Amino acid sequence: MPEEGDAQASGPRAIAAQGDIGVAITGDGARVVMVPAEAVRWAREADAPAGAGNLPGSASGVFVGRGPELAEVRRLLTGAGEAAVTQLSGTRAIHGLGGIGKSTLALHYAHRHRQDYTLVWWITATDVEQIVSGLADLALRLCPQLATSTAGSPERAAWALLWLQWHPGWLLVFDNVEDPAVLRHYLGALPDGHHLATSRIATGWHSIAPTMALGLLDADAAESLLCTLAFGPDHAADAQQSRDARALAAELGHLPLALEQAGAYLHETGTSLSDYRKLLGRVIDRASGGIDPERTIARVWEHTLLAVERRNQQAVAMLSAMAWLAPDDIPRSLLAPLCPDALDLGEALGALHAYNMITFGPDRQSIGVPRLVQTVLRHRDAGDEEHGRGTAEQLIQQASVEADTNPSQWERLLPHVIALLESASAHNMPSAETTDAYIAAAEYLEDQGRDVHTIPLRTTILAQREQALGDAHPLTLASRNNLASAYESAGYLERAIPLYETNSAQAEQVLGDTHHNTLTSRNNLAHAYRMAGDLERAIPLFEATLAQSEQTLGDTHPQTLTSRDSLAGAYQAARDLERAIPLYETTLTQREQVMGDTHPNTLTTRNNLANAYQTAGDLERAIPLYEATLAQSEQALGDTHHNTLTTRNNLANAYQRAGDLERAIPLFEITLSQREQILGNSHPQTLATSNSLARARQAAQHRKPEQPPPDVLPAS
């Protein structure tokens, strides 16, 4: 057993020295270092000056939202019991994304508790050489006479370790540790103080020290920090400034360094919060108001990306592609083409996760990327978008083919398709292959009855077709028709009608007056006129189109049946039920024969016929027909398809007209909820259902069946 006063060490590469022994072993790699006997005596006898330390900055600046974290660090560092636990419990590592405030937290902890330690020493710990240099500087601070000796950095570092062994009660801060394993030697040698490490690395600490992952600031703290830095501590932000600050803070990911950088820029330049947000990609590398140019978010993360690339080259390429996707729920399978070998994929993602550049979902099969990381990477690739964006496009192209008609795959893929679409610059048209992926996404949405959501896709598709194929190419005409149809479904008739008119004129010129695509364009234009209430233009156009369809395509051609159904709807809108009902009945019979009983077009005509019966006051025929149509629509099209919603809404109206409010109100409620979710609160069909529900509830409250004006809607 060692006696009191003996030098002690623990750990496989610890150092120890006793008496006049002039040999020590440093902890940086088991190097034997000769320490002169006189220097050993200095290490034992030298005391640290009061308040000794070398902290790299003041703690008097703005610092918000980290009180609980400071308290947790203190609790963990002082929670040691027996000596065998002191080493582990007295060591703490803080890890997190570059710029999240790890070093700032460590600095504030060191300042707050400086008087609790005999010495506070800050060591930049990116590699072993820097640690040795930091310890050598400590030796010179405590023993100036070493400066006149021939001792080099290793000898001075060894002397510092001897001093730390003989003098307990200090705090060593190891800042920006790149490899946790390099600390093991020092922690084994120095059990009688506190070690606080910061690192961008999240992994590799399990055998070194317990870790505390430093999170982002909460929304309130981030807003407060940004406003204080931008406007000064005495400024009371008004409501608009508060909203803008909150939005900008969210865009900056509530990341302290990004908030500090933004606040300094705003304060110096007088730029508004909203304008800074618009300019974010361009100013993310600007240093203002005392910000170190090497401490901007872009520069900090550039160092991180270089470190990741040294560890795994494929990882940065993968992250550059993810920058152009949606930030959340990126399927692991979407990235698989970049690393076909599952082991390679795991290692690339692991490198990014280790540096906190990505997060894993609970199932580990989805990946998230901080939005600000995406902004920095997009700005980084601005001169060469193909570097990351081109890869993202290829991933989307392949995934859209693999998804085919699989709803679950499409639902996970759609946010990333839309993110890729929205991130394109105005002058950057998608390739033909990417356009095909957009078309596949739009067709999936249309099949799901979510035409309104296809508008951004259809707009880009049309622009690409016009540029690549010309204004009147058949594929361009089809794309323009599809965009007009999406606008019509969304209730934007003022946008749909001009597109339909242009398309109809060009189809006549390019394809001829009786081509089936021309007839389709003309029928769609007439339908838009009808929906706009312009029956004077709609009915003659429908009649002419039907006559040409019958003559050119035949009496039961799908296009002819569509024209006949549409003309019947126009007659109904004009209250000419004597012509509308027989035309619906004929069309329904023919569609059942040609297309089958549950074809979407058959269901449309059946709903329309029930609608006409209801308008005529014949509820005995309308209600059973609605009920049958609704059941078939739910089965064939799905519960939320727009035709299903129309039929459900019309059936509820029929129940209400029949005085059966107990069945009407629940149907209205379901339809309203689904329309709000799919179409939005302000869509005309949503508003129609909301009004019908309000009247039904009012009628139920008074217990008097009412005869409200019909809000029945023919299916399109």
XYZ file of C-alpha atoms in Angstrom:
716
model
C 0.000 0.000 0.000
C 1.388 3.439 -0.801
C 2.016 5.667 2.119
C 0.807 9.240 2.487
C 2.790 11.543 0.232
C 3.614 8.859 -2.313
C 2.950 9.768 -5.922
C 0.176 7.647 -7.359
C -1.206 6.977 -10.804
C -3.934 4.878 -12.318
C -4.637 3.770 -15.858
C -2.451 1.943 -18.377
C -0.526 5.050 -19.457
C -0.520 7.108 -16.272
C 2.535 8.912 -15.025
C 3.973 8.914 -11.556
C 7.075 10.360 -9.986
C 8.428 10.200 -6.466
C 11.132 11.989 -4.620
C 14.137 12.668 -6.786
C 13.155 10.235 -9.528
C 13.767 12.078 -12.773
C 11.707 9.860 -15.056
C 8.054 10.438 -16.004
C 5.735 8.915 -18.600
C 3.439 11.273 -20.433
C -0.125 10.349 -21.092
C -0.083 11.210 -24.783
C 1.361 7.995 -26.128
C 3.404 6.215 -23.467
C 6.527 8.232 -24.230
C 9.219 8.146 -21.555
C 10.266 11.682 -20.638
C 13.178 12.556 -18.390
C 12.205 15.187 -15.832
C 15.164 16.641 -13.919
C 15.099 16.036 -10.197
C 15.007 19.766 -9.546
C 11.958 20.145 -11.785
C 10.230 17.319 -9.932
C 10.741 19.247 -6.706
C 9.342 22.404 -8.321
C 6.222 20.475 -9.335
C 5.656 19.370 -5.753
C 6.302 22.727 -4.143
C 4.798 25.235 -6.615
C 1.344 26.569 -5.756
C -1.072 28.014 -8.270
C -1.592 31.775 -7.934
C -5.027 32.780 -6.732
C -7.503 32.712 -9.615
C -4.992 31.099 -11.945
C -6.394 30.228 -15.335
C -6.367 30.932 -19.062
C -10.024 31.122 -20.087
C -10.341 32.252 -23.709
C -13.000 34.894 -23.215
C -15.335 36.770 -20.939
C -18.643 35.428 -19.682
C -20.236 38.868 -19.526
C -21.934 38.694 -22.919
C -25.508 37.705 -23.695
C -26.149 34.155 -22.519
C -29.701 32.845 -22.311
C -31.557 29.604 -21.932
C -28.755 27.421 -20.523
C -29.400 27.586 -16.779
C -30.524 23.942 -16.443
C -27.542 22.723 -18.452
C -25.081 24.626 -16.246
C -26.686 23.142 -13.165
C -26.513 19.650 -14.669
C -22.810 19.991 -15.485
C -22.123 21.115 -11.909
C -24.131 18.254 -10.453
C -22.284 15.678 -12.517
C -18.821 17.057 -11.830
C -19.327 17.289 -8.075
C -21.284 14.078 -7.627
C -18.279 11.845 -6.950
C -18.308 9.548 -3.978
C -15.329 7.297 -3.439
C -11.978 7.843 -5.105
C -12.526 5.021 -7.567
C -15.576 6.839 -8.880
C -14.098 10.307 -8.778
C -12.251 9.891 -12.039
C -15.361 8.855 -13.960
C -17.840 11.104 -12.208
C -15.441 14.020 -12.328
C -15.233 13.849 -16.105
C -17.938 15.183 -18.330
C -18.179 15.460 -22.098
C -20.560 17.854 -23.841
C -21.193 17.032 -27.480
C -23.372 18.514 -30.194
C -23.645 20.202 -33.576
C -21.018 22.822 -34.391
C -22.349 26.210 -33.239
C -24.771 24.825 -30.677
C -22.855 26.478 -27.832
C -20.744 23.694 -26.301
C -17.660 25.846 -25.794
C -19.786 28.768 -24.599
C -21.470 26.566 -21.999
C -18.101 25.237 -20.823
C -16.739 28.793 -20.648
C -19.696 30.012 -18.584
C -19.386 27.024 -16.273
C -15.684 27.734 -15.780
C -16.316 31.420 -15.035
C -19.226 30.738 -12.710
C -17.270 28.216 -10.610
C -13.779 29.659 -10.971
C -13.482 30.315 -7.250
C -14.330 26.686 -6.505
C -11.117 25.479 -8.139
C -7.444 25.986 -7.377
C -6.776 26.282 -11.107
C -8.910 26.478 -14.260
C -7.059 25.593 -17.449
C -8.479 25.622 -20.974
C -6.882 23.258 -23.506
C -7.706 23.137 -27.203
C -7.904 19.379 -27.685
C -8.425 18.733 -31.394
C -5.413 16.389 -31.379
C -2.685 15.061 -29.083
C -0.171 17.728 -30.096
C -2.524 20.513 -29.040
C -3.144 18.838 -25.678
C 0.595 18.509 -25.078
C 1.023 22.160 -26.060
C -1.737 23.233 -23.679
C -0.176 21.340 -20.794
C 3.241 22.794 -21.644
C 1.743 26.280 -21.428
C 0.330 25.372 -18.006
C 3.816 24.369 -16.867
C 5.261 27.720 -17.922
C 2.456 29.569 -16.117
C 3.091 27.700 -12.860
C 6.873 27.436 -13.123
C 8.406 30.340 -15.093
C 11.907 29.013 -14.499
C 11.131 26.215 -16.997
C 11.272 28.834 -19.712
C 15.016 29.241 -19.169
C 15.673 25.497 -19.222
C 16.241 23.331 -22.261
C 12.965 21.487 -21.687
C 10.725 21.206 -24.742
C 6.963 20.806 -24.919
C 6.918 17.084 -23.996
C 9.050 17.709 -20.892
C 6.948 20.698 -19.857
C 3.730 18.716 -20.413
C 5.099 15.908 -18.261
C 5.924 18.467 -15.571
C 2.353 19.823 -15.722
C 0.977 16.327 -15.240
C 3.210 15.880 -12.186
C 1.931 19.156 -10.758
C -1.719 18.216 -11.350
C -1.134 14.915 -9.534
C 0.290 16.595 -6.450
C -2.190 19.500 -6.332
C -5.898 18.487 -6.356
C -8.975 20.640 -6.863
C -8.436 21.949 -10.420
C -10.602 22.040 -13.568
C -9.259 21.111 -16.975
C -11.432 21.986 -19.970
C -10.637 19.965 -23.093
C -12.279 21.933 -25.893
C -13.287 20.505 -29.289
C -12.113 16.934 -28.811
C -11.998 15.129 -32.159
C -11.023 11.697 -30.843
C -12.375 10.836 -27.375
C -9.788 8.066 -27.000
C -6.917 10.549 -26.657
C -8.331 11.718 -23.321
C -8.214 8.261 -21.754
C -4.500 8.565 -20.923
C -4.865 11.937 -19.221
C -7.942 10.987 -17.251
C -6.179 7.876 -16.005
C -3.251 9.952 -14.819
C -5.243 12.702 -13.119
C -7.930 11.542 -10.695
C -7.970 14.497 -8.307
C -9.743 17.193 -10.258
C -12.521 17.805 -12.744
C -12.319 17.242 -16.487
C -14.842 18.925 -18.774
C -14.659 18.092 -22.471
C -16.546 19.519 -25.451
C -16.823 17.755 -28.785
C -18.752 17.701 -32.030
C -18.429 13.916 -31.826
C -21.405 12.117 -30.297
C -19.952 8.609 -30.353
C -16.917 6.936 -28.796
C -17.439 8.287 -25.277
C -18.988 5.229 -23.634
C -15.666 4.021 -22.214
C -14.255 7.509 -21.586
C -16.814 9.655 -19.808
C -20.558 10.151 -19.444
C -21.892 12.571 -22.016
C -24.500 15.292 -22.114
C -25.903 16.064 -25.548
C -26.427 19.805 -25.699
C -29.724 20.630 -27.348
C -30.913 23.677 -29.223
C -32.296 26.724 -27.454
C -36.040 26.695 -26.989
C -38.102 29.048 -29.143
C -38.525 31.705 -26.430
C -34.831 31.790 -25.532
C -33.811 31.901 -29.202
C -36.173 34.808 -29.900
C -34.932 36.667 -26.827
C -31.269 36.192 -27.765
C -31.839 37.318 -31.357
C -33.798 40.446 -30.375
C -31.273 41.398 -27.697
C -28.364 41.113 -30.105
C -30.147 42.832 -32.991
C -31.848 45.701 -31.150
C -29.991 45.988 -27.840
C -30.906 44.854 -24.329
C -33.206 47.808 -23.635
C -35.287 47.508 -26.796
C -38.825 46.188 -26.424
C -39.670 44.340 -29.623
C -43.091 45.071 -31.062
C -45.474 42.319 -32.139
C -44.243 42.242 -35.739
C -40.587 42.200 -34.734
C -41.331 39.414 -32.298
C -43.040 37.358 -34.998
C -40.214 38.005 -37.458
C -37.588 37.148 -34.841
C -39.356 33.922 -33.985
C -39.586 32.958 -37.664
C -35.919 33.789 -38.291
C -34.833 31.938 -35.142
C -36.694 28.863 -36.370
C -35.037 29.199 -39.785
C -31.677 29.356 -37.981
C -32.544 26.171 -36.151
C -32.422 27.911 -32.728
C -28.656 27.454 -32.997
C -26.803 29.897 -30.701
C -23.862 30.633 -33.009
C -26.192 31.274 -35.952
C -28.337 33.550 -33.789
C -25.247 35.423 -32.592
C -24.003 35.838 -36.161
C -27.428 37.037 -37.366
C -27.876 39.403 -34.439
C -24.497 41.017 -35.011
C -25.207 41.468 -38.720
C -28.669 42.924 -38.071
C -27.332 45.296 -35.420
C -24.478 46.540 -37.607
C -26.320 46.853 -40.937
C -29.855 47.747 -39.824
C -31.211 44.984 -42.049
C -34.725 43.910 -41.092
C -35.358 40.469 -39.636
C -37.554 39.482 -42.562
C -34.983 40.631 -45.136
C -32.191 38.710 -43.394
C -34.344 35.618 -43.594
C -34.759 36.094 -47.350
C -31.001 36.623 -47.750
C -30.039 33.778 -45.430
C -28.187 31.673 -47.986
C -26.079 34.680 -49.010
C -25.236 36.073 -45.561
C -24.615 32.841 -43.679
C -20.871 33.327 -44.171
C -20.782 37.050 -43.353
C -19.024 38.155 -40.167
C -20.084 41.454 -38.604
C -20.013 43.274 -35.309
C -17.008 41.565 -33.756
C -17.815 38.069 -35.025
C -14.640 36.114 -35.770
C -14.662 35.375 -39.533
C -13.578 31.853 -38.700
C -16.531 31.439 -36.339
C -19.375 31.947 -38.777
C -21.699 28.975 -39.121
C -20.535 28.342 -42.676
C -16.854 28.260 -41.614
C -17.477 26.151 -38.517
C -19.407 23.586 -40.478
C -16.854 23.647 -43.266
C -14.337 22.364 -40.734
C -16.849 19.756 -39.617
C -17.468 18.620 -43.188
C -13.737 18.293 -43.785
C -13.466 16.152 -40.654
C -16.374 13.995 -41.813
C -14.838 13.658 -45.269
C -11.543 12.503 -43.793
C -13.467 9.821 -41.955
C -15.769 8.811 -44.814
C -15.692 10.464 -48.259
C -19.105 9.127 -49.278
C -20.741 10.723 -46.219
C -20.368 14.330 -47.390
C -21.651 13.483 -50.879
C -24.657 11.852 -49.256
C -25.270 14.868 -47.010
C -25.017 17.199 -50.017
C -27.817 15.228 -51.684
C -29.941 15.284 -48.527
C -29.620 19.071 -48.440
C -32.073 19.259 -51.358
C -34.677 16.938 -49.840
C -37.190 17.591 -47.086
C -35.385 17.898 -43.732
C -37.367 15.201 -41.937
C -38.139 11.528 -42.489
C -35.687 10.854 -45.303
C -36.073 7.104 -45.896
C -32.854 5.182 -45.503
C -33.905 3.211 -48.579
C -33.956 6.436 -50.637
C -30.202 6.829 -50.042
C -29.354 3.193 -50.714
C -28.374 3.736 -54.392
C -25.462 5.887 -53.175
C -24.147 2.974 -51.107
C -25.588 -0.291 -52.425
C -23.703 -2.230 -49.760
C -25.634 -1.950 -46.482
C -22.376 -1.866 -44.511
C -21.070 1.094 -46.536
C -24.383 2.920 -46.116
C -24.309 2.410 -42.356
C -20.737 3.654 -42.073
C -21.444 6.785 -44.134
C -24.519 7.636 -42.078
C -22.609 6.794 -38.907
C -19.929 9.356 -39.740
C -22.583 12.057 -40.205
C -24.376 11.015 -37.026
C -21.143 11.043 -35.050
C -20.683 14.728 -35.941
C -24.356 15.528 -35.253
C -24.986 16.518 -38.868
C -27.964 14.148 -39.039
C -30.373 12.497 -36.625
C -31.981 9.078 -36.769
C -35.695 8.474 -36.360
C -36.954 6.122 -33.633
C -36.959 3.200 -36.065
C -33.451 4.087 -37.332
C -34.845 3.802 -40.855
C -35.422 7.520 -41.331
C -32.980 10.416 -41.218
C -33.348 14.078 -40.358
C -31.070 16.958 -41.363
C -31.156 20.329 -39.547
C -32.661 22.955 -41.855
C -29.732 25.300 -41.373
C -27.316 22.547 -42.372
C -29.324 22.263 -45.581
C -29.153 26.032 -46.143
C -25.379 26.092 -45.671
C -24.845 23.120 -47.972
C -27.100 24.554 -50.678
C -25.168 27.828 -50.515
C -21.916 25.865 -50.546
C -23.010 24.076 -53.723
C -24.465 27.197 -55.357
C -21.791 27.290 -58.013
C -22.147 23.598 -58.751
C -25.699 22.488 -57.967
C -25.088 19.227 -59.785
C -22.766 18.284 -56.931
C -25.636 17.706 -54.529
C -28.854 18.559 -56.305
C -28.056 16.366 -59.302
C -27.572 13.413 -56.974
C -30.835 14.197 -55.190
C -32.660 14.278 -58.534
C -31.267 10.872 -59.467
C -32.434 9.449 -56.136
C -35.945 10.842 -56.672
C -36.043 9.550 -60.240
C -35.199 6.020 -59.165
C -37.503 6.071 -56.153
C -40.471 7.287 -58.210
C -40.076 4.323 -60.551
C -39.787 1.896 -57.647
C -42.806 3.395 -55.854
C -45.018 2.690 -58.884
C -48.522 2.773 -57.358
C -47.555 1.828 -53.803
C -49.336 4.383 -51.552
C -47.078 3.932 -48.515
C -43.933 4.473 -50.583
C -45.414 7.497 -52.329
C -46.541 9.120 -49.093
C -42.975 8.974 -47.721
C -41.493 10.100 -51.022
C -43.818 13.036 -51.778
C -42.357 15.557 -49.260
C -38.934 15.025 -50.825
C -40.278 15.390 -54.364
C -41.913 18.692 -53.378
C -38.775 19.896 -51.544
C -36.669 19.189 -54.626
C -39.216 21.002 -56.784
C -39.372 24.066 -54.518
C -35.604 24.376 -54.211
C -35.067 24.732 -57.962
C -33.934 28.149 -59.131
C -36.108 29.957 -61.678
C -33.595 29.437 -64.488
C -32.959 25.787 -63.663
C -35.445 23.638 -65.582
C -35.631 20.000 -64.480
C -34.264 17.315 -66.753
C -36.618 15.104 -68.737
C -35.979 12.304 -66.245
C -36.801 14.501 -63.252
C -39.900 15.779 -65.062
C -41.015 12.168 -65.447
C -40.677 11.783 -61.672
C -42.805 14.913 -61.154
C -45.418 13.527 -63.561
C -45.514 10.239 -61.651
C -46.006 12.136 -58.382
C -48.786 14.272 -59.878
C -50.541 11.210 -61.271
C -50.401 9.522 -57.872
C -51.916 12.599 -56.211
C -54.596 12.824 -58.881
C -55.472 9.151 -58.402
C -55.861 9.911 -54.699
C -58.261 12.766 -55.476
C -55.744 15.405 -54.356
C -55.625 17.379 -57.592
C -55.150 20.664 -55.746
C -51.792 19.436 -54.438
C -50.523 18.812 -57.973
C -50.458 22.507 -58.928
C -46.738 23.137 -58.146
C -45.811 19.923 -59.942
C -48.039 20.633 -62.943
C -46.677 24.199 -63.200
C -43.084 22.987 -63.396
C -43.969 20.167 -65.789
C -45.640 22.623 -68.168
C -42.678 25.022 -68.034
C -40.279 22.192 -68.837
C -42.460 20.926 -71.694
C -42.768 24.412 -73.206
C -39.019 24.971 -73.053
C -38.000 21.518 -74.259
C -40.776 20.683 -76.752
C -42.365 23.957 -77.743
C -45.618 25.697 -76.981
C -47.918 23.486 -79.081
C -46.371 20.005 -78.811
C -48.981 17.337 -77.914
C -47.207 16.646 -74.607
C -47.180 20.374 -73.869
C -50.911 20.542 -74.605
C -51.537 17.622 -72.252
C -49.465 19.283 -69.538
C -51.314 22.584 -69.934
C -54.664 20.786 -69.757
C -53.605 18.987 -66.572
C -52.525 22.235 -64.919
C -55.814 23.901 -65.873
C -57.681 20.910 -64.434
C -55.745 21.211 -61.169
C -56.584 24.923 -60.963
C -60.248 24.106 -61.606
C -60.253 21.472 -58.859
C -58.753 24.049 -56.503
C -61.498 26.548 -57.392
C -59.134 28.886 -59.279
C -61.325 29.259 -62.365
C -59.769 32.624 -63.242
C -56.498 30.740 -63.821
C -58.011 27.598 -65.324
C -60.155 29.183 -68.052
C -57.362 31.096 -69.869
C -55.262 27.931 -69.927
C -58.165 25.901 -71.295
C -58.862 28.562 -73.941
C -55.232 28.608 -75.050
C -55.108 24.848 -75.126
C -58.327 24.494 -77.103
C -57.172 26.962 -79.748
C -53.757 25.335 -80.098
C -55.214 21.812 -80.200
C -57.523 22.823 -83.061
C -54.576 24.316 -84.942
C -52.099 21.483 -84.335
C -54.289 18.385 -84.099
C -57.351 19.350 -86.066
C -60.937 20.205 -85.230
C -62.153 16.659 -84.542
C -59.097 15.038 -82.935
C -60.070 13.390 -79.658
C -57.587 15.573 -77.720
C -59.132 18.646 -79.287
C -62.580 17.452 -78.274
C -61.304 16.808 -74.746
C -59.855 20.328 -74.560
C -63.089 21.849 -75.813
C -65.174 19.818 -73.357
C -62.922 20.838 -70.466
C -63.225 24.489 -71.444
C -67.006 24.223 -71.559
C -66.978 22.551 -68.137
C -64.935 25.426 -66.696
C -67.418 27.916 -68.183
C -70.216 25.996 -66.523
C -68.457 25.949 -63.143
C -67.992 29.720 -63.491
C -71.740 30.101 -64.092
C -71.313 31.138 -67.724
C -73.959 28.835 -69.197
C -74.393 31.005 -72.288
C -70.943 29.913 -73.432
C -70.918 26.483 -71.796
C -74.085 24.893 -73.276
C -73.458 25.670 -76.985
C -69.865 24.472 -76.623
C -71.000 21.241 -74.929
C -73.627 20.621 -77.632
C -71.147 21.181 -80.462
C -68.519 18.990 -78.805
C -70.993 16.149 -78.220
C -72.163 16.243 -81.829
C -68.575 16.062 -83.094
C -67.714 13.276 -80.668
C -70.690 11.172 -81.735
C -69.833 11.677 -85.388
C -66.089 11.177 -85.093
C -65.646 8.727 -82.233
C -68.963 6.928 -82.017
C -71.917 6.883 -79.669
C -70.284 4.947 -76.809
C -66.694 6.160 -76.990
C -65.483 7.250 -73.520
C -64.976 10.803 -74.786
C -68.519 10.872 -76.185
C -69.887 9.618 -72.873
C -67.965 12.323 -71.035
C -69.404 14.990 -73.352
C -72.903 13.662 -72.893
C -72.564 13.618 -69.094
C -71.159 17.156 -69.150
C -73.996 18.451 -71.338
C -76.524 16.908 -68.977
C -74.833 18.756 -66.110
C -75.079 22.040 -67.990
C -78.808 21.442 -68.653
C -79.255 20.716 -64.940
C -77.434 23.923 -64.011
C -79.863 25.743 -66.318
C -82.764 24.017 -64.475
C -83.704 22.183 -67.677
C -84.299 18.866 -65.924
C -86.490 17.538 -68.728
C -83.394 17.326 -70.916
C -80.864 16.678 -68.140
C -82.369 13.561 -66.528
C -82.896 11.482 -69.698
C -79.387 12.368 -70.848
C -77.929 11.253 -67.489
C -79.943 8.015 -67.610
C -78.718 7.230 -71.118
C -75.121 8.012 -70.175
C -75.292 5.865 -67.038
C -76.638 2.870 -68.941
C -73.915 3.190 -71.568
C -71.127 3.678 -69.014
C -72.253 0.624 -67.066
C -72.151 -1.398 -70.273
C -68.854 -0.042 -71.599
C -66.846 0.650 -68.425
C -68.425 -1.451 -65.736
C -70.517 -0.784 -62.679
C -67.782 0.659 -60.432
C -65.622 2.574 -62.901
C -64.956 6.111 -61.613
C -66.746 7.631 -64.597
C -69.750 5.388 -64.004
C -69.843 6.452 -60.364
C -69.658 10.089 -61.458
C -72.699 9.769 -63.713
C -74.625 7.841 -61.064
C -73.958 10.616 -58.539
C -74.983 13.214 -61.089
C -78.229 11.388 -61.864
C -79.044 11.154 -58.136
C -78.266 14.850 -57.941
C -80.735 15.574 -60.742
C -83.427 13.450 -59.074
C -82.904 15.422 -55.854
C -83.096 18.726 -57.704
C -86.380 17.527 -59.191
C -87.626 16.735 -55.668
C -87.644 12.962 -56.231
C -85.893 11.898 -52.995
C -87.298 8.358 -53.222
C -85.038 7.736 -56.205
C -82.217 10.085 -55.199
C -81.374 8.737 -51.720
C -81.014 5.025 -52.598
C -78.929 5.957 -55.628
C -76.660 8.185 -53.494
C -76.287 5.440 -50.885
C -75.312 2.838 -53.460
C -72.925 5.252 -55.186
C -71.252 6.242 -51.903
C -70.652 2.624 -50.911
C -69.141 1.863 -54.311
C -67.035 5.038 -54.331
C -65.577 4.292 -50.912
C -64.661 0.821 -52.070
C -63.397 1.720 -55.550
C -61.857 5.185 -55.041
C -61.138 5.442 -51.350
C -62.683 7.275 -48.456
C -61.220 10.712 -49.247
C -61.304 10.809 -53.053
C -62.943 14.007 -54.263
C -65.781 12.074 -55.972
C -66.404 10.143 -52.758
C -66.541 13.405 -50.810
C -68.963 14.910 -53.335
C -71.293 11.933 -53.098
C -71.142 11.932 -49.295
C -71.896 15.643 -49.188
C -74.840 15.211 -51.582
C -76.254 12.277 -49.627
C -76.111 14.364 -46.440
C -77.974 17.133 -48.246
C -80.589 14.644 -49.387
C -81.036 13.356 -45.826
C -81.402 16.938 -44.622
C -83.980 17.717 -47.270
C -85.865 14.596 -46.210
C -85.782 15.842 -42.599
C -83.449 13.059 -41.439
C -81.008 15.262 -39.511
C -79.718 12.372 -37.392
C -78.115 10.912 -40.495
C -77.355 14.197 -42.244
C -75.278 15.920 -39.542
C -72.675 13.130 -38.995
C -72.148 12.875 -42.766
C -71.671 16.643 -43.057
C -69.195 16.576 -40.151
C -67.113 13.811 -41.712
C -67.139 15.495 -45.122
C -66.191 18.882 -43.688
C -63.265 17.452 -41.738
C -61.953 15.632 -44.793
C -62.398 18.596 -47.123
C -60.607 20.906 -44.694
C -57.729 18.468 -44.571
C -57.499 17.887 -48.316
C -58.769 21.095 -49.923
C -58.208 23.667 -47.194
C -60.575 25.856 -45.194
C -61.293 28.351 -47.960
C -62.018 26.029 -50.874
C -65.547 26.573 -52.306
C -66.542 22.961 -51.656
C -65.295 23.172 -48.069
C -67.302 26.356 -47.549
C -70.414 24.751 -49.101
C -70.201 21.814 -46.705
C -69.584 24.137 -43.762
C -72.699 26.160 -44.618
C -74.800 23.040 -45.040
C -73.628 21.701 -41.684
C -74.433 25.008 -39.987
C -77.972 24.956 -41.379
C -78.462 21.340 -40.398
C -77.335 22.015 -36.827
C -79.579 25.066 -36.635
C -82.526 23.016 -37.895
C -81.782 20.288 -35.370
C -81.652 22.859 -32.569
C -85.125 24.122 -33.476
C -86.344 20.592 -34.166
C -88.008 21.768 -37.345
C -87.069 20.073 -40.598
C -86.099 22.756 -43.080
C -86.033 22.908 -46.836
C -82.724 24.715 -47.460
C -81.586 25.695 -50.906
C -79.833 22.644 -52.329
C -76.053 22.656 -52.059
C -75.808 19.481 -54.076
C -72.751 19.364 -56.259
C -72.482 17.359 -59.465
C -69.359 15.250 -59.642
C -66.769 16.382 -62.128
